[in-house]
Amino acid sequence: MSHAGLQLLGGLPSCRLLTCHRRSRSSCCAPKPRQSVLTAARRGQFESDWEKEFAPGDRLAKRSQLEFEQIQSSSSSSSVDSSSFDVNSSFDGEVECEFNGSQAPANQSIMHKLFGRHWEELPAKYKLVFATSMAFVLCNMDKVNISVAIIPMAEDFGWSSTVSGLVQSSFFFGYMLSQIPGGYIIAKKGGRKVLPIGVGLWSLATAAVPVMAGTMPGLFLSRAAVGLGEGVAPSSATDMVARLISQDERSRAMSFIFGGLPVGSLLGLFVAPPLIERFGWPTVFYAFGLLGLAWAVWFEHIQTGIAAKEPEVAAKLQGYQQHSGPAGKLDASGQQPVPWRGFLRNRPVQALAYTHFCNNWFHYTMMAWLPSYFADTLSLSLTQAAQLSLLPPVAAIIASSIAGTAGDALISKGMPVLRVRKLAQCTAFLGPALCLAGASLTDDSHLKVGLITAALGLASFSLAGLYCNHADLSPRYAPVLLGLTNTTGAIPGIIGVTITGAILDKTGSWPLALFVPTIVFFVTGSVVFAAFGSSDLQSFENDAPFAAEKYAQPLYKQLGRAKQFGGGLAASVPKLDGHRVDALVSKVKGFLKQKQS
């Protein structure tokens, strides 16, 4: 088979000719039996050897070369004339090809570069990365819908800026509460099980917002339930990446998954205004909630297919004891207690928590107030302000793809992981700080919009910085660590959004309310992460009690006694089986009949 023929038949990722045969054009010759030509590079067979022998950038070219040589040698040694397989020759025959899901060879055809591989041929880990990214798209769609709907809602209910800020911040009460418990459950059960539950919860709560909006407590409760469901998404994604994705691919995987957030912002800001103006603000909550429920059904369908075709991948995603794989040195014991005190004492974790706080202050305040900022400062309508707010998410999508690719490329070229993480994070903080400072000082509307767009784009370099750092510190405890740091990261959603509205009410100054606090946190966050951040594997061995815990010992004893008393009380209650329940019901009916007579 010629090289051109291989290119035409095998332009899709890593061509694997499973069966190729042709029928003779001549009537005097019987058709030859089907001949099988198998490549030696089956999925996953040589992955461990290649990772040891070749750098990530060289594996693709080496794989393509090995497969081409194997096909040529197999074709020449078989009873079938290899020239008969040249696709440039004309014959009345069939060629059946199957392609595996490895990466595309460098010399593939332009058409195949454009259209890519088929979904069914993707390896399971990439299917999961894509599906999780789609969950993050929905995550931000359901997060930004309130920032657009808040304008007509405030008009309908007569809310001030402070009340509007409180309504938007109610999301983060539930978001913060689910971080640590969610991370712990995910570490035990796996993000694959928890993520669809979270998506289903926040989708139902989103659809319930119009129903509950008649009262302020009801609205707070529904938005807090949205936050409760969305709070488990980051830890679930981090858990699946730590289980399946190696360190030299982790920046791209995390960038692709978390890159769904700006895509969700883009779609939410694009779709919500026309829905609201045409059908009313409740419509956007119903529509977005329905999309989330559809995703949960689709994700379970994907999991069923993975369990059938790649059970080894499905096994890695199940349970605490299966938490192993390319992510690193994982302890398989699922019975050891989580070292919470070790986390709190650890300096890199402390630095990461503060970095997460600073990062989220910017994102949450801008997400909540940016449409209102554009509408107020540029005198735009709701639709115009929302459309202008589309520019920052577009910049974030572009920057996130650059950040992940650049981070992995630097690591593969030998740059220390810690230097890559710090370089990415300082870019994500100091670059936006300069842009926001310029936006505060200029009166030019076009320049102001451009600087804010650049700020939100550069901030996406955090995806190659802090969001990869949890798995660097401990692949085993990555979801717990993200839950811990994201708890501090949720605080800006509560106090930051509210404080911004309060400062705006008091001063009437958008730069003072929206930009100045963010600049301060960006600068201090860069200093803290550069000074104390780490990428080394952490042991968290120092799990001894804190000195302050001795003052809580009497409370612990009282709680223990109460637990024992409650257990004894429950044991003393007679158990009701089916017969006893029937007898009790009969007695009650007899008593009621006696009373009636």
XYZ file of C-alpha atoms in Angstrom:
597
model
C 0.000 0.000 0.000
C 1.401 3.349 -0.966
C 1.984 6.174 1.490
C -0.640 8.220 -0.352
C -3.101 5.359 0.033
C -2.397 5.194 3.755
C -2.964 8.904 4.007
C -6.303 8.718 2.244
C -7.573 5.713 4.195
C -5.832 6.539 7.430
C -6.092 10.288 7.646
C -8.343 9.906 10.657
C -6.538 9.529 13.992
C -4.057 6.656 14.045
C -5.445 4.493 11.231
C -5.862 0.838 12.138
C -6.823 -1.409 9.206
C -8.681 -4.246 10.855
C -10.011 -5.896 7.722
C -9.281 -5.106 4.128
C -10.341 -7.202 1.193
C -11.208 -6.831 -2.415
C -13.256 -8.855 -4.838
C -11.757 -9.671 -8.180
C -13.079 -7.831 -11.214
C -12.503 -10.881 -13.399
C -15.369 -13.390 -13.641
C -12.923 -16.255 -14.175
C -11.304 -15.773 -10.806
C -13.020 -16.558 -7.518
C -12.989 -13.791 -4.906
C -10.101 -14.023 -2.516
C -10.931 -14.624 1.156
C -10.868 -11.693 3.545
C -7.421 -10.946 4.835
C -6.796 -9.258 8.166
C -4.049 -6.740 8.630
C -3.620 -5.838 12.276
C -1.327 -3.114 13.572
C 0.783 -3.771 16.625
C -0.120 -0.381 18.097
C -3.417 -1.338 19.752
C -5.011 1.184 22.090
C -2.947 1.561 25.232
C -0.530 -1.309 24.428
C 2.623 0.767 24.241
C 1.495 3.872 26.158
C 3.637 3.218 29.236
C 6.732 2.471 27.145
C 6.263 5.594 25.043
C 5.806 7.814 28.105
C 9.144 6.588 29.447
C 11.060 6.686 26.157
C 9.695 9.688 24.298
C 8.818 13.262 25.187
C 5.128 14.180 24.765
C 5.811 16.127 21.603
C 7.591 13.134 19.983
C 5.059 10.409 20.810
C 2.637 11.327 18.039
C 5.193 11.200 15.234
C 6.674 7.967 16.587
C 3.267 6.310 16.808
C 2.419 7.234 13.207
C 5.768 5.906 11.988
C 5.432 2.592 13.882
C 1.934 1.940 12.605
C 2.834 2.718 8.998
C 5.838 0.384 9.157
C 3.752 -2.352 10.756
C 1.054 -2.108 8.090
C 3.673 -2.273 5.331
C 5.403 -5.301 6.854
C 2.115 -7.104 7.486
C 0.876 -6.411 3.976
C 4.082 -7.643 2.329
C 4.164 -10.876 4.379
C 0.516 -11.788 3.758
C -0.823 -13.813 0.849
C -2.593 -10.769 -0.486
C -0.742 -8.641 -2.994
C -0.021 -5.370 -1.199
C -0.279 -3.443 -4.430
C -3.903 -4.515 -4.683
C -4.618 -2.381 -1.652
C -3.477 0.806 -3.275
C -6.536 3.029 -3.205
C -5.291 4.802 -6.330
C -5.954 1.661 -8.385
C -9.471 1.051 -9.640
C -11.246 -2.099 -8.528
C -14.721 -3.306 -7.684
C -14.074 -4.162 -4.101
C -14.558 -3.125 -0.542
C -12.209 -1.744 2.000
C -13.332 -1.884 5.601
C -11.402 0.262 8.057
C -11.674 0.918 11.737
C -9.825 3.661 13.531
C -8.847 3.792 17.137
C -9.056 6.881 19.315
C -5.460 7.936 19.646
C -4.148 11.248 18.493
C -4.189 12.219 14.834
C -0.964 11.654 12.910
C 0.913 14.729 11.897
C 0.650 13.902 8.196
C -3.141 13.444 8.116
C -5.170 15.000 5.308
C -6.604 18.485 5.543
C -10.190 17.181 5.423
C -9.595 14.968 8.420
C -7.865 17.782 10.257
C -11.001 19.851 9.733
C -13.550 17.214 10.777
C -11.553 15.345 13.418
C -12.252 11.887 14.813
C -15.622 10.280 15.315
C -17.155 10.474 18.782
C -17.336 6.693 19.192
C -13.614 6.352 18.539
C -12.551 8.848 21.203
C -10.828 7.344 24.250
C -13.042 7.389 27.316
C -10.953 9.965 29.156
C -11.456 12.533 26.392
C -15.180 11.832 26.291
C -15.323 12.554 30.003
C -13.299 15.739 29.629
C -15.659 16.966 26.919
C -18.825 16.023 28.822
C -17.526 17.671 31.994
C -16.729 20.820 30.050
C -20.340 20.860 28.820
C -21.461 20.680 32.459
C -19.341 23.747 33.171
C -20.999 25.517 30.242
C -24.367 24.928 31.901
C -22.871 25.883 35.252
C -22.124 29.432 34.159
C -25.302 29.724 32.094
C -27.273 29.147 35.284
C -24.953 31.495 37.152
C -25.102 34.473 34.776
C -28.817 34.266 33.991
C -29.573 36.093 37.235
C -27.127 38.890 36.353
C -29.244 39.646 33.258
C -32.641 38.873 34.769
C -31.882 40.961 37.855
C -32.498 44.178 35.895
C -36.184 43.466 35.017
C -36.668 41.654 38.336
C -35.477 44.727 40.234
C -37.909 46.849 38.241
C -40.804 44.477 38.945
C -40.129 44.130 42.660
C -38.656 47.592 43.339
C -35.225 46.461 44.581
C -32.303 48.794 45.271
C -28.717 47.980 44.242
C -28.035 46.621 47.734
C -31.032 44.258 47.583
C -30.056 43.181 44.059
C -26.581 42.364 45.347
C -28.055 40.317 48.202
C -30.249 38.374 45.783
C -27.283 37.536 43.568
C -25.076 36.651 46.536
C -27.603 34.098 47.884
C -26.221 31.644 45.309
C -22.877 31.593 47.109
C -24.265 30.584 50.498
C -25.169 27.187 49.060
C -22.027 27.149 46.939
C -19.786 27.616 49.966
C -21.636 25.082 52.119
C -21.167 22.283 49.575
C -17.413 22.694 49.080
C -15.816 20.728 51.925
C -18.540 18.066 52.351
C -18.747 17.724 48.574
C -14.977 17.326 48.213
C -14.933 14.674 50.936
C -17.770 12.677 49.363
C -16.174 12.971 45.915
C -12.857 11.643 47.259
C -14.737 8.642 48.670
C -17.266 7.947 45.914
C -15.734 9.572 42.839
C -16.608 12.688 40.865
C -18.254 10.578 38.179
C -21.114 9.733 40.558
C -21.472 13.119 42.220
C -21.362 15.415 39.176
C -24.677 14.333 37.544
C -26.412 14.608 40.932
C -25.122 18.157 41.291
C -26.198 19.108 37.776
C -29.668 17.690 38.366
C -30.020 19.578 41.658
C -28.977 22.962 40.317
C -31.104 22.526 37.174
C -34.249 21.805 39.204
C -33.473 24.733 41.500
C -32.943 27.018 38.489
C -36.329 26.087 37.085
C -37.869 26.787 40.519
C -36.629 30.414 40.711
C -39.721 31.985 39.052
C -42.009 29.968 41.318
C -40.124 30.971 44.468
C -39.480 34.599 43.499
C -42.750 35.808 45.047
C -41.107 35.925 48.481
C -37.572 36.946 49.363
C -36.876 33.867 51.546
C -38.116 31.588 48.761
C -35.902 33.298 46.194
C -32.897 33.082 48.516
C -33.569 29.383 49.088
C -33.860 28.537 45.389
C -30.676 30.409 44.451
C -28.819 28.833 47.382
C -29.913 25.414 46.088
C -28.438 26.323 42.677
C -25.163 27.109 44.436
C -25.352 23.881 46.434
C -25.502 21.840 43.228
C -22.863 23.837 41.354
C -20.479 23.670 44.311
C -19.587 20.032 43.636
C -18.700 20.593 39.954
C -15.098 21.859 40.375
C -14.144 19.100 42.816
C -15.773 16.448 40.615
C -13.797 17.655 37.589
C -10.550 17.782 39.556
C -11.146 14.255 40.828
C -11.702 12.797 37.355
C -8.680 14.613 35.936
C -6.467 13.407 38.802
C -7.616 9.819 38.204
C -7.256 9.696 34.415
C -4.987 12.474 33.108
C -1.192 12.524 33.420
C 0.639 15.639 34.553
C 1.957 16.542 31.085
C -1.652 16.729 29.791
C -3.262 18.200 32.884
C -3.040 21.880 31.949
C -4.859 21.270 28.672
C -7.491 19.079 30.316
C -8.204 21.598 33.078
C -8.182 24.479 30.599
C -10.664 22.680 28.374
C -12.983 21.781 31.257
C -12.905 25.124 33.033
C -12.918 26.833 29.648
C -16.552 25.818 29.565
C -17.236 28.564 32.116
C -16.628 31.496 29.745
C -18.493 29.598 27.014
C -21.427 29.344 29.417
C -21.185 33.037 30.172
C -21.121 33.742 26.452
C -24.174 31.626 25.712
C -26.051 32.849 28.761
C -25.492 36.502 27.951
C -26.350 35.886 24.309
C -29.537 33.868 24.845
C -30.982 35.399 28.022
C -31.766 38.985 26.822
C -33.933 38.032 23.790
C -35.722 35.385 25.868
C -36.447 37.931 28.588
C -37.547 40.694 26.221
C -39.792 38.399 24.194
C -41.230 35.981 26.762
C -40.428 37.524 30.158
C -37.678 36.905 32.674
C -39.102 33.587 34.061
C -38.512 31.904 30.684
C -34.751 31.987 30.961
C -34.825 29.979 34.197
C -37.176 27.341 32.796
C -35.151 26.901 29.600
C -31.741 26.693 31.282
C -33.025 24.263 33.905
C -34.345 21.921 31.225
C -30.953 21.887 29.487
C -29.262 20.755 32.686
C -31.646 17.838 33.159
C -31.007 16.764 29.553
C -27.245 16.851 30.217
C -27.588 14.562 33.253
C -29.375 11.928 31.121
C -26.731 12.241 28.371
C -23.849 11.899 30.856
C -25.267 8.675 32.261
C -25.580 7.359 28.697
C -21.880 8.106 28.145
C -20.966 6.273 31.345
C -22.900 3.206 30.233
C -20.976 3.132 26.952
C -17.622 3.534 28.718
C -18.405 0.708 31.143
C -19.161 -1.584 28.196
C -16.227 -0.656 25.929
C -13.462 0.417 28.334
C -14.155 -1.187 31.725
C -10.655 -0.387 32.956
C -11.412 3.327 32.701
C -14.775 2.878 34.404
C -13.016 1.011 37.233
C -10.656 3.928 37.857
C -13.639 6.240 38.306
C -15.385 4.035 40.856
C -14.791 4.411 44.566
C -11.986 5.576 46.797
C -9.862 2.430 46.548
C -9.729 2.734 42.736
C -8.174 6.189 42.883
C -5.067 5.390 40.916
C -3.623 5.742 37.477
C -1.344 8.137 35.639
C -1.974 10.991 38.068
C 0.808 9.903 40.353
C 1.670 8.184 43.619
C -1.726 7.422 45.116
C -2.347 5.536 48.351
C -4.885 2.799 47.673
C -6.091 2.583 51.280
C -9.577 3.984 51.564
C -9.787 3.625 55.335
C -7.345 6.287 56.461
C -8.964 9.449 57.834
C -8.651 12.640 55.822
C -5.859 14.774 57.378
C -7.891 17.981 57.776
C -5.447 19.515 60.262
C -2.588 18.684 57.906
C -4.365 20.598 55.150
C -4.918 23.640 57.360
C -1.291 23.664 58.566
C 0.209 23.258 55.114
C 1.709 26.511 53.809
C 1.230 25.807 50.064
C -2.432 24.972 50.724
C -2.850 28.206 52.680
C -1.294 30.167 49.828
C -3.518 28.372 47.331
C -6.631 29.162 49.374
C -5.853 32.883 49.427
C -5.021 32.827 45.717
C -8.395 31.215 45.054
C -10.104 33.927 47.116
C -8.438 36.691 45.099
C -9.199 34.996 41.789
C -12.886 34.541 42.580
C -13.358 38.068 43.909
C -12.666 39.336 40.414
C -14.780 36.762 38.575
C -17.836 36.853 40.824
C -18.085 40.611 41.146
C -17.565 41.115 37.414
C -20.039 38.357 36.516
C -22.717 39.859 38.763
C -22.237 43.551 37.949
C -20.752 43.798 34.453
C -24.072 44.045 32.536
C -25.285 46.694 35.014
C -21.954 48.511 34.703
C -22.201 48.690 30.919
C -25.876 49.671 31.018
C -25.189 52.457 33.527
C -21.885 53.905 32.321
C -22.551 53.591 28.583
C -26.328 54.265 28.691
C -27.223 51.005 26.946
C -30.401 48.932 26.895
C -30.589 45.494 28.514
C -29.896 43.678 25.248
C -27.069 46.035 24.257
C -25.413 45.753 27.663
C -25.646 41.949 27.613
C -24.279 41.796 24.063
C -21.353 43.998 25.033
C -20.756 41.691 27.991
C -20.142 38.892 25.480
C -16.701 40.269 24.623
C -14.927 39.292 27.880
C -16.031 35.624 27.698
C -14.792 35.448 24.098
C -11.404 36.721 25.236
C -11.449 34.219 28.118
C -12.116 31.317 25.733
C -9.163 32.287 23.547
C -6.844 32.852 26.500
C -7.790 29.581 28.208
C -6.827 27.556 25.133
C -3.500 29.380 24.959
C -2.841 28.964 28.688
C -3.348 25.201 28.741
C -1.307 24.523 25.617
C 1.512 26.848 26.678
C 1.658 25.379 30.190
C 1.956 21.776 28.982
C 4.462 22.785 26.297
C 6.731 24.481 28.838
C 6.589 21.458 31.139
C 7.366 19.061 28.279
C 10.391 21.188 27.352
C 11.817 20.791 30.838
C 10.678 23.903 32.687
C 9.933 23.064 36.348
C 6.254 22.621 37.081
C 6.363 25.129 39.935
C 7.816 27.833 37.691
C 5.090 27.215 35.096
C 2.345 27.427 37.746
C 3.706 30.671 39.218
C 4.294 32.241 35.814
C 0.742 31.435 34.737
C -0.811 32.701 37.968
C 1.129 35.962 38.069
C 0.109 36.556 34.449
C -3.511 35.914 35.459
C -3.302 38.479 38.294
C -0.899 41.261 37.363
C -2.032 41.583 33.745
C -5.710 42.174 34.663
C -4.674 44.502 37.499
C -2.976 46.801 35.000
C -5.965 46.615 32.646
C -8.460 47.494 35.388
C -6.280 50.374 36.542
C -6.318 51.737 33.015
C -10.098 51.284 32.749
C -10.524 53.255 35.989
C -8.555 56.216 34.659
C -9.852 56.527 31.090
C -13.043 58.183 29.871
C -12.839 56.646 26.404
C -15.708 54.132 26.128
C -14.051 51.960 23.503
C -10.766 51.795 25.409
C -12.619 51.018 28.634
C -14.444 48.064 27.061
C -11.218 46.823 25.483
C -9.295 46.930 28.761
C -12.028 45.106 30.688
C -12.175 42.480 27.944
C -8.392 42.019 28.104
C -8.532 41.745 31.908
C -11.048 38.914 31.836
C -9.119 37.191 29.062
C -5.761 37.280 30.861
C -7.380 36.038 34.076
C -7.959 32.696 32.329
C -4.268 31.881 32.764
C -5.311 30.744 36.245
C -6.391 27.516 34.558
C -2.699 26.628 34.129
C -1.898 27.963 37.602
C -4.028 27.516 40.687
C -6.573 25.127 39.134
C -3.843 22.595 38.284
C -2.046 23.021 41.592
C -4.425 20.921 43.708
C -3.571 17.766 41.756
C 0.123 18.713 41.901
C 0.063 18.873 45.698
C -1.870 15.622 46.155
C -3.629 13.688 43.376
C -5.332 11.564 46.012
C -6.797 14.487 47.943
C -7.226 16.816 44.951
C -11.058 17.041 45.218
C -10.860 17.656 48.967
C -8.215 20.342 48.521
C -10.233 22.065 45.814
C -13.291 21.926 48.048
C -11.261 23.491 50.852
C -9.771 26.316 48.789
C -13.018 26.865 46.906
C -14.736 27.432 50.252
C -12.584 30.510 50.710
C -13.139 31.215 47.019
C -16.902 31.285 47.578
C -16.658 34.027 50.215
C -16.268 36.787 47.579
C -19.527 35.637 46.060
C -21.254 36.397 49.352
C -19.465 39.484 50.629
C -17.883 40.727 47.389
C -21.083 41.010 45.360
C -22.931 42.554 48.323
C -20.119 44.966 49.224
C -19.868 46.103 45.618
C -23.565 47.005 45.615
C -23.270 48.761 48.995
C -20.230 50.822 47.916
C -22.031 51.735 44.707
C -25.061 52.940 46.693
C -22.871 55.029 49.008
C -20.406 56.523 46.514
C -21.998 56.177 43.074
C -18.504 55.341 41.753
C -18.146 52.231 39.625
C -14.298 52.225 39.645
C -14.212 52.465 43.446
C -16.836 49.759 43.892
C -15.844 47.315 41.145
C -12.182 47.822 40.208
C -10.143 49.045 43.189
C -10.803 46.068 45.535
C -9.982 43.632 42.737
C -6.659 45.353 41.986
C -5.658 45.118 45.665
C -6.442 41.401 45.803
C -4.657 40.712 42.527
C -1.411 42.274 43.740
C -1.446 40.609 47.159
C -2.468 37.258 45.659
C 0.495 37.338 43.259
C 2.905 37.996 46.120
C 1.490 35.203 48.292
C 1.453 32.548 45.558
C 4.934 33.471 44.319
C 6.337 33.307 47.864
C 4.606 30.212 49.261
C 3.195 28.238 46.328
C 4.549 24.755 45.617
C 4.108 21.899 43.140
C 5.793 19.207 45.236
C 3.782 16.222 46.444
C 2.637 16.953 50.008
C 2.416 14.318 52.745
C 0.143 16.161 55.247
C 1.630 14.031 58.043
C 1.219 16.614 60.818
C -2.397 15.941 61.716
C -2.008 16.510 65.464
C -4.754 18.478 67.269
C -4.457 22.263 67.360
C -3.728 23.955 70.668
C -7.128 25.645 70.606
C -8.875 22.265 70.477
C -8.263 21.637 74.176
C -10.837 24.329 74.965
C -13.399 22.403 72.964
C -12.835 19.095 74.764
C -15.775 19.586 77.196
C -18.046 20.219 74.207
C -16.771 17.062 72.507
C -17.569 15.037 75.636
C -21.075 16.438 75.841
C -21.662 15.633 72.175
C -20.402 12.091 72.743
C -22.763 11.582 75.676
C -25.670 12.959 73.676
C -24.843 10.562 70.847
C -24.746 7.597 73.231
C -28.041 8.661 74.791
C -29.669 9.038 71.385
C -28.387 5.630 70.300
C -29.735 3.954 73.439
C -33.074 5.716 73.056
C -33.341 4.561 69.458
C -32.462 0.995 70.463
C -35.254 0.995 73.064
C -37.921 1.831 70.484
C -39.591 -1.405 69.298
C -39.041 -2.230 65.663
C -42.177 -2.287 63.549
C -42.353 -5.086 61.029
C -45.179 -5.571 58.530
C -47.431 -7.586 60.857
C -47.106 -5.093 63.696
C -47.898 -2.207 61.385
C -51.032 -3.995 60.154
C -52.113 -4.722 63.721
C -51.537 -1.100 64.714
C -53.582 0.133 61.741
C -56.418 -2.238 62.639
C -56.463 -0.960 66.213
C -56.596 2.645 65.045
C -59.477 1.875 62.663
C -61.369 0.086 65.411
C -60.854 2.984 67.765
C -62.153 5.454 65.179
C -65.239 3.336 64.435
C -65.960 3.116 68.155
C -65.729 6.889 68.470
C -68.074 7.423 65.516
C -70.707 5.048 66.957
